Tab-separated table of C-alpha atoms in Angstrom:
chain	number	residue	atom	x	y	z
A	9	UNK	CA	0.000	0.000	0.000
A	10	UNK	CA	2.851	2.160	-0.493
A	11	UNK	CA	3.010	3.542	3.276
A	12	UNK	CA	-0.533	4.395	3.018
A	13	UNK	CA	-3.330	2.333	5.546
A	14	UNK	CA	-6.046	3.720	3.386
A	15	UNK	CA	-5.159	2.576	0.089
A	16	UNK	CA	-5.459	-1.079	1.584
A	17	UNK	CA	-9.070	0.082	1.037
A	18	UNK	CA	-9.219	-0.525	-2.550
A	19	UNK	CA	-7.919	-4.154	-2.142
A	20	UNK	CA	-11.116	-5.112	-0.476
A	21	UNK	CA	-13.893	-7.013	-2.270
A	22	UNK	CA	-16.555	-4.637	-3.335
A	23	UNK	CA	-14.299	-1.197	-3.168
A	24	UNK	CA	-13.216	0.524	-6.547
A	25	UNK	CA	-11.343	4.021	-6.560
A	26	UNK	CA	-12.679	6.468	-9.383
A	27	UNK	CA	-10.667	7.488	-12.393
A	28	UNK	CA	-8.680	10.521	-13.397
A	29	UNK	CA	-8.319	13.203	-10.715
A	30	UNK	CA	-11.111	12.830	-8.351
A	31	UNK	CA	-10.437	11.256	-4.927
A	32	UNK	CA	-13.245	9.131	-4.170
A	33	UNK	CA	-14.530	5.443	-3.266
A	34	UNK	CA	-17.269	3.394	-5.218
A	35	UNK	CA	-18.564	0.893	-2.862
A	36	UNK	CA	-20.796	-1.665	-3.887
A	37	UNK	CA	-20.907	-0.495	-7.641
A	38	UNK	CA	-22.702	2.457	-6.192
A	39	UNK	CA	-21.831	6.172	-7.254
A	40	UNK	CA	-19.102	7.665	-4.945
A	41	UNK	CA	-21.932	10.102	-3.544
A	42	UNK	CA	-23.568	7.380	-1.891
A	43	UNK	CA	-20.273	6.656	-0.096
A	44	UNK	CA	-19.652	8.365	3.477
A	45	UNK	CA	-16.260	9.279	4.755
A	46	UNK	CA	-15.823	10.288	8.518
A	47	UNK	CA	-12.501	10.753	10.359
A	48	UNK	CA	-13.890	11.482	14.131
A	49	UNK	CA	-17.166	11.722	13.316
A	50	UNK	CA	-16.054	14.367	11.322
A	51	UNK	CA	-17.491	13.788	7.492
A	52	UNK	CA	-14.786	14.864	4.120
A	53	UNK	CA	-15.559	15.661	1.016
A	54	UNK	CA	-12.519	12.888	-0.269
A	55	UNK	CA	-10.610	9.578	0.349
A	56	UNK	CA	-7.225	10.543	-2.161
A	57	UNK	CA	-5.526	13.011	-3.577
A	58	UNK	CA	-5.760	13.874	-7.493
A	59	UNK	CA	-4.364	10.774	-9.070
A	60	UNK	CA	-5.638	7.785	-5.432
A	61	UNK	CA	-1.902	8.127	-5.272
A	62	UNK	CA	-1.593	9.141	-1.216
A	63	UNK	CA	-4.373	9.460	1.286
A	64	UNK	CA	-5.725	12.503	2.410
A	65	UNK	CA	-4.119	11.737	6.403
A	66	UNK	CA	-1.132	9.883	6.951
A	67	UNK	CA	-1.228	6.170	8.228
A	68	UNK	CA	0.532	7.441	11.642
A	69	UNK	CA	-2.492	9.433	12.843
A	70	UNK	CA	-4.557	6.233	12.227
A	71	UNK	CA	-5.413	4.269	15.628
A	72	UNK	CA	-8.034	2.256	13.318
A	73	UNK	CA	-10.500	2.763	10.237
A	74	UNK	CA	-13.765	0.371	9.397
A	75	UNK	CA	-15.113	-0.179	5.980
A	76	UNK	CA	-18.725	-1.060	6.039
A	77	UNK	CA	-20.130	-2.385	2.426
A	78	UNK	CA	-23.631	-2.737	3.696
A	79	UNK	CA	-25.655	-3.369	6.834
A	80	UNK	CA	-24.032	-0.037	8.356
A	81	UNK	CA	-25.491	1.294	11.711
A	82	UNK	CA	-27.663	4.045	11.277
A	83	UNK	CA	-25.885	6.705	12.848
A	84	UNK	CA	-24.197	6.657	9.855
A	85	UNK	CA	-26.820	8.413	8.002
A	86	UNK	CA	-26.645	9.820	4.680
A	87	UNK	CA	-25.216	6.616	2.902
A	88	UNK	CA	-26.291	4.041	0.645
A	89	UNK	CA	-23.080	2.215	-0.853
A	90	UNK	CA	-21.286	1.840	2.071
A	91	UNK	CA	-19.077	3.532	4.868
A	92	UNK	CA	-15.395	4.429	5.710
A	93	UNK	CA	-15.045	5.188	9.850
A	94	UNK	CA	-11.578	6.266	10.644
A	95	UNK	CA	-10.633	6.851	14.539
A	96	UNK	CA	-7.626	9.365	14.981
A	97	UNK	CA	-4.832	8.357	17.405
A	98	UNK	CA	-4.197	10.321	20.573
A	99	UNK	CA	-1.236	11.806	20.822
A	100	UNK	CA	1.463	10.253	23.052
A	101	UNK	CA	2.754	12.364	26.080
A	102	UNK	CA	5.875	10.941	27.364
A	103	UNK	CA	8.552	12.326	25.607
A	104	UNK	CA	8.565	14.435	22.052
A	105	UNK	CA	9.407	12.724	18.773
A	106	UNK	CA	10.010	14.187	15.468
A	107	UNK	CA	10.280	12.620	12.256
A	108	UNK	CA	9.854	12.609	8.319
A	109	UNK	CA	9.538	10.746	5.282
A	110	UNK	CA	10.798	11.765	1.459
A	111	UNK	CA	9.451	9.859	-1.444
A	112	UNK	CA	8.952	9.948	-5.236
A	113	UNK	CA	5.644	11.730	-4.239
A	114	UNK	CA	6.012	14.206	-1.178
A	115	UNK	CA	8.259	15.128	1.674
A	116	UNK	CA	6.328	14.961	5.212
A	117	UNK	CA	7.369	16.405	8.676
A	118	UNK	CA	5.892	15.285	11.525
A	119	UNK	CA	6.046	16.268	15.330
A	120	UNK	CA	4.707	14.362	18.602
A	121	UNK	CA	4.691	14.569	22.198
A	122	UNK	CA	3.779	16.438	25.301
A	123	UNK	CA	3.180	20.662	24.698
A	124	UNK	CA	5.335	20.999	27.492
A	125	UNK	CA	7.561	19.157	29.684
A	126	UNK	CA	5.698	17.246	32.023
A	127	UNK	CA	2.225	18.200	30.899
A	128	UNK	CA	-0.394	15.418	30.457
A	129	UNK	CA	-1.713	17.394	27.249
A	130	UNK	CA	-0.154	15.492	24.322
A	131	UNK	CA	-0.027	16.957	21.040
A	132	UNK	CA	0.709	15.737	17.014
A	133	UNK	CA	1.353	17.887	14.171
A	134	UNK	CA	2.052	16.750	10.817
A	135	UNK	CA	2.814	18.341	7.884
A	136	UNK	CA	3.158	17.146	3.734
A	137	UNK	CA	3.653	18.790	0.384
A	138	UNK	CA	4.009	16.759	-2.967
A	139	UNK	CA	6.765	17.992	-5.348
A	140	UNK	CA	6.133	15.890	-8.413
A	141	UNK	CA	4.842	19.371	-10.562
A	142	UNK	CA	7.899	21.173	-9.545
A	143	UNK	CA	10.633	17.987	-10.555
A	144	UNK	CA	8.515	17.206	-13.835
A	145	UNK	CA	7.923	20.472	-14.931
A	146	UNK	CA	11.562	20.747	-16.737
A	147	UNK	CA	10.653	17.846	-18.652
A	148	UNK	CA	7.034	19.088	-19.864
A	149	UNK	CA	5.672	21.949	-21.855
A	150	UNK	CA	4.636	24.784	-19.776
A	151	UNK	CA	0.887	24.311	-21.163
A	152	UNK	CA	0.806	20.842	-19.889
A	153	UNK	CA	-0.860	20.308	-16.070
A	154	UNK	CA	0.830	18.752	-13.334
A	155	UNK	CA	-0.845	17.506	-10.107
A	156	UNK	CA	-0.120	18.880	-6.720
A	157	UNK	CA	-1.336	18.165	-3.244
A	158	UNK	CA	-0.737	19.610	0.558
A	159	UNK	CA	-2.149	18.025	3.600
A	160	UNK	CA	-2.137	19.156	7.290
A	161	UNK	CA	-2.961	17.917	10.629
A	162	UNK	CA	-3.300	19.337	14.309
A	163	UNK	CA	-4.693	16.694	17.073
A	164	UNK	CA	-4.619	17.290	20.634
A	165	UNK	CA	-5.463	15.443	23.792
A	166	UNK	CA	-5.957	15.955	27.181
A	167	UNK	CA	-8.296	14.466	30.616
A	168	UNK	CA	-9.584	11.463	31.008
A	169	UNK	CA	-13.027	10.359	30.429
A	170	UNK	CA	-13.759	8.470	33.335
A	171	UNK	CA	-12.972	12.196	35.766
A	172	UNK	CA	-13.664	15.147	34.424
A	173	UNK	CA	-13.854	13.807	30.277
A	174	UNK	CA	-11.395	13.335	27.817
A	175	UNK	CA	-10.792	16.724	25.314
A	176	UNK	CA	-9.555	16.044	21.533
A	177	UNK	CA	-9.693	19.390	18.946
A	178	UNK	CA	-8.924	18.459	15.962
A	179	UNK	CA	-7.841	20.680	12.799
A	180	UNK	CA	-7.755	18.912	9.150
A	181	UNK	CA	-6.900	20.686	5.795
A	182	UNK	CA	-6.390	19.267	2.802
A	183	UNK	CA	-5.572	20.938	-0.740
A	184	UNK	CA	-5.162	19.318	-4.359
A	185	UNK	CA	-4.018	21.333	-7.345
A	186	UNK	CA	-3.801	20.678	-11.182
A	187	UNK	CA	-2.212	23.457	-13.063
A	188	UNK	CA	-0.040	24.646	-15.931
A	189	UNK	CA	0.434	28.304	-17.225
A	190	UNK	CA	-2.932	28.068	-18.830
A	191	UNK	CA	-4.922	26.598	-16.233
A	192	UNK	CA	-6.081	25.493	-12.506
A	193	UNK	CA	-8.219	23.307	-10.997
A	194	UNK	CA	-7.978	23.388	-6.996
A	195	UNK	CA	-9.770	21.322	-4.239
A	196	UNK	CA	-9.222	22.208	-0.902
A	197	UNK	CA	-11.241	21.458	2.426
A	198	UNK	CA	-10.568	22.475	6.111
A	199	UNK	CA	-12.937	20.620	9.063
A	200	UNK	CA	-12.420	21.980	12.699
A	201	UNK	CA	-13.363	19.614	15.377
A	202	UNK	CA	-13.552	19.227	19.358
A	203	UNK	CA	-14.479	15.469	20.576
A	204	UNK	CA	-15.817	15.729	24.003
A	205	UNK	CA	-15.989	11.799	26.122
A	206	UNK	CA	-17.441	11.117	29.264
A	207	UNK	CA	-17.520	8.074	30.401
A	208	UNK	CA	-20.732	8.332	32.864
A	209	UNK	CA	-20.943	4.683	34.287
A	210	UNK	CA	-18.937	1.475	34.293
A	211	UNK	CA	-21.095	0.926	31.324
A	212	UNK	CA	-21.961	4.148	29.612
A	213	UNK	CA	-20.019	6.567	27.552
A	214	UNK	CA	-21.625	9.604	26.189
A	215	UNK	CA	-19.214	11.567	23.499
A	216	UNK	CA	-20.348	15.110	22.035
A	217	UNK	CA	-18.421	16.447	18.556
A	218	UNK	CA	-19.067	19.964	17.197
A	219	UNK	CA	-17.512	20.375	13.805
A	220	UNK	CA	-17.581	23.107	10.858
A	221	UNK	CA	-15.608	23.662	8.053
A	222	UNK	CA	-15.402	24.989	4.549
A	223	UNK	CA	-15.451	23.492	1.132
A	224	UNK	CA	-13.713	25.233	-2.329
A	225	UNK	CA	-13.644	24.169	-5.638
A	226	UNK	CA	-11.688	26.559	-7.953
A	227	UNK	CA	-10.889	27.213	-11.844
A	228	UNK	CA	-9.158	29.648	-13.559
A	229	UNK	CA	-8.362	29.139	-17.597
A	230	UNK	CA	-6.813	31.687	-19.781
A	231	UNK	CA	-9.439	32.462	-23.407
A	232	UNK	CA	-7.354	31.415	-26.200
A	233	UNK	CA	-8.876	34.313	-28.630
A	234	UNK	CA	-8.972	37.684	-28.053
A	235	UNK	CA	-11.449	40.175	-26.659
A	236	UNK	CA	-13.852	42.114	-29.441
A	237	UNK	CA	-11.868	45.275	-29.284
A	238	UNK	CA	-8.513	43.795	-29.585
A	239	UNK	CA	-7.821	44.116	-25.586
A	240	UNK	CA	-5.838	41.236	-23.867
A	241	UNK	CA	-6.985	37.916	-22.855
A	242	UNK	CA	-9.022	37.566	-20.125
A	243	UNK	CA	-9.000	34.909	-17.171
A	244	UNK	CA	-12.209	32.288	-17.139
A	245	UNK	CA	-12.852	32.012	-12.934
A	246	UNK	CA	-14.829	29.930	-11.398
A	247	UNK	CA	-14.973	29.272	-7.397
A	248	UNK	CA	-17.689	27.862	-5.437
A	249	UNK	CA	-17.560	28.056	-1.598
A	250	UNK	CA	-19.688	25.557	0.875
A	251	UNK	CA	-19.520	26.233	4.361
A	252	UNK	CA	-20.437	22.784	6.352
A	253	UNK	CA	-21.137	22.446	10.101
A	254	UNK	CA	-22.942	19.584	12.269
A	255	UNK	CA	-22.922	18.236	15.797
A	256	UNK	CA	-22.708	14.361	16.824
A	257	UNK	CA	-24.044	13.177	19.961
A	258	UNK	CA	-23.140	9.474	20.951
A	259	UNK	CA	-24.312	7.563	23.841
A	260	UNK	CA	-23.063	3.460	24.092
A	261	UNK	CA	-24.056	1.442	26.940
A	262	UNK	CA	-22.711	-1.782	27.178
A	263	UNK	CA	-24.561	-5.125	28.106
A	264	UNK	CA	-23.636	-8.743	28.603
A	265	UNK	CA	-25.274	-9.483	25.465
A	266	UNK	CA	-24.129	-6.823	23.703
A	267	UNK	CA	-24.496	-3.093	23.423
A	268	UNK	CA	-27.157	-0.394	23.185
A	269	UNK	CA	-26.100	2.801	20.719
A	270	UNK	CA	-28.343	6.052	20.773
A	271	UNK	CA	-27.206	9.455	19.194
A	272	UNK	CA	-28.588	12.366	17.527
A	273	UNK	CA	-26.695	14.029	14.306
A	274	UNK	CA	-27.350	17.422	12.906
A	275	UNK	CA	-25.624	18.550	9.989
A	276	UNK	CA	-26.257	21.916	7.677
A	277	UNK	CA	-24.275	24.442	6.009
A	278	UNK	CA	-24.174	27.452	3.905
A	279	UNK	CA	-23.372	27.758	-0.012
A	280	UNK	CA	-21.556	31.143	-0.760
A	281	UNK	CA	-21.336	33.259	-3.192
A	282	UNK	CA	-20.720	31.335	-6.666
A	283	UNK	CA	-18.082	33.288	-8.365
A	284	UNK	CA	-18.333	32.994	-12.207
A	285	UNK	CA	-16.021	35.776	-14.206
A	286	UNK	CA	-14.253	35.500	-17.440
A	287	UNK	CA	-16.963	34.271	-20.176
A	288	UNK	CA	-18.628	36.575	-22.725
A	289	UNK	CA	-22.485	37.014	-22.078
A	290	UNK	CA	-23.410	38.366	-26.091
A	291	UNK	CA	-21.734	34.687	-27.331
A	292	UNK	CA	-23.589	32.595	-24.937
A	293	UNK	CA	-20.866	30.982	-23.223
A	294	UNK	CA	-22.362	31.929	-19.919
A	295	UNK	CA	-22.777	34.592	-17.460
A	296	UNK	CA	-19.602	37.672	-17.404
């Protein structure tokens, strides 16, 4: 799997990655918008980056991840093909490590361990950027697009659940990037989280997750002809903006024969402004 715990994924009966440079997961034959993606309880927009070639998180801030083809509980709502559950690891507190990774694809820095000496609040920051555009480039014609991603990750941990709870904020951002002089497609997505458990009873845990977050999907493409009057070129734009937000509530209370599950999800958001510049109204190509 190359390094990567997610693309295991694909190896699985049932699972197929889609094409070209879109990062998501067909499950059960079924289109990738009936597939759900959470890391936390937190749900993404993506599985890959442009190309499936690396995850969206690196495999070290992975405690565990469940792939559900079917027969998924219901508080995983939303879903029809099937579901991906990934559970972030919490930062160790004992002493601080650092580390990194260079590939053919990215160079990664990563950073682990208490915020201070002594403290019980444990901390893990980690940081990629893919290079592959800036070593091909040379070897290409400027007009010709080459894919780039960045990924980022703040988790943090403190208390314990069975005192006064256990505390875990949580900061993902992810950006993909296909460009050339001529054009640019972007994706990027940032999701803000704090996971609040309390463990109530010897047999009942209650956790509570906020989240929000925001959503782009960019273009810009320079007109090959020129304007009317003879004036320059003018960039095409396009850029629309969703701004998600939801709150989990999760209650488990476990049994000798098993275990009882209640929750309550709510989940909105806001679509900005829809920025469309660049095309010429009088041809019908679409709005100025």
């Amino acid at each position: 799997a190359a390094n990567d715990a997610l693309r295991a994924i694909q190896s699985l009966p049932g699972v197929a990655r889609i094409p070209f440079s879109f990062g998501g997961l067909a499950l059960r034959g079924m289109s990738p918008r009936d597939t759900a993606v959470y890391f936390d309880g937190i749900e993404v927009p993506l599985v890959f980056h442009f190309g499936g070639l690396q995850s969206f998180v690196p495999s070290h801030l992975i405690e565990k991840m469940d792939v559900q083809l079917g027969g998924f509980e219901s508080r995983f709502g939303r879903a029809q093909g099937g579901v991906v559950d990934i559970t972030s690891v919490d930062p160790r507190t004992d002493k601080l490590r650092l580390g990194g990774e260079v590939s053919l694809l990215h160079t990664a820095l990563y950073a682990e361990g208490p915020l201070r000496k002594g403290s019980k609040t444990g901390a893990l920051i980690g940081l990629r950027r893919s290079y592959l555009d800036v070593l091909a480039r040379p070897f290409v014609l400027p007009e010709d697009p080459l894919p780039s991603y960045f990924d980022g990750q703040v988790r943090l941990s403190w208390g314990d659940a069975k005192k006064d709870g256990h505390w875990a904020p949580l900061l993902l951002t992810s950006w993909d990037r296909v460009a050339s002089t001529d054009i640019s497609v972007n994706l990027w997505f940032v999701r803000a989280a704090v996971k609040y458990t309390r463990q109530l009873a010897t047999d009942l845990v209650v956790s509570v997750t906020p989240w929000l977050g925001t959503t782009v999907i960019s273009f810009r493409g320079d007109r090959d002809e020129e304007e009317a009057d003879g004036s320059p070129t003018r960039n095409v734009v396009f850029r629309r903006p969703v701004y998600p937000w939801g709150t989990r509530i999760d209650a488990v209370r476990d049994e000798a024969w098993g275990h009882l599950r209640a929750g309550v999800d709510f989940q909105g958001g806001y679509l900005g402004v829809t920025t469309v510049t660049g095309f010429n109204r009088d041809e019908g190509e679409g709005p100025e």
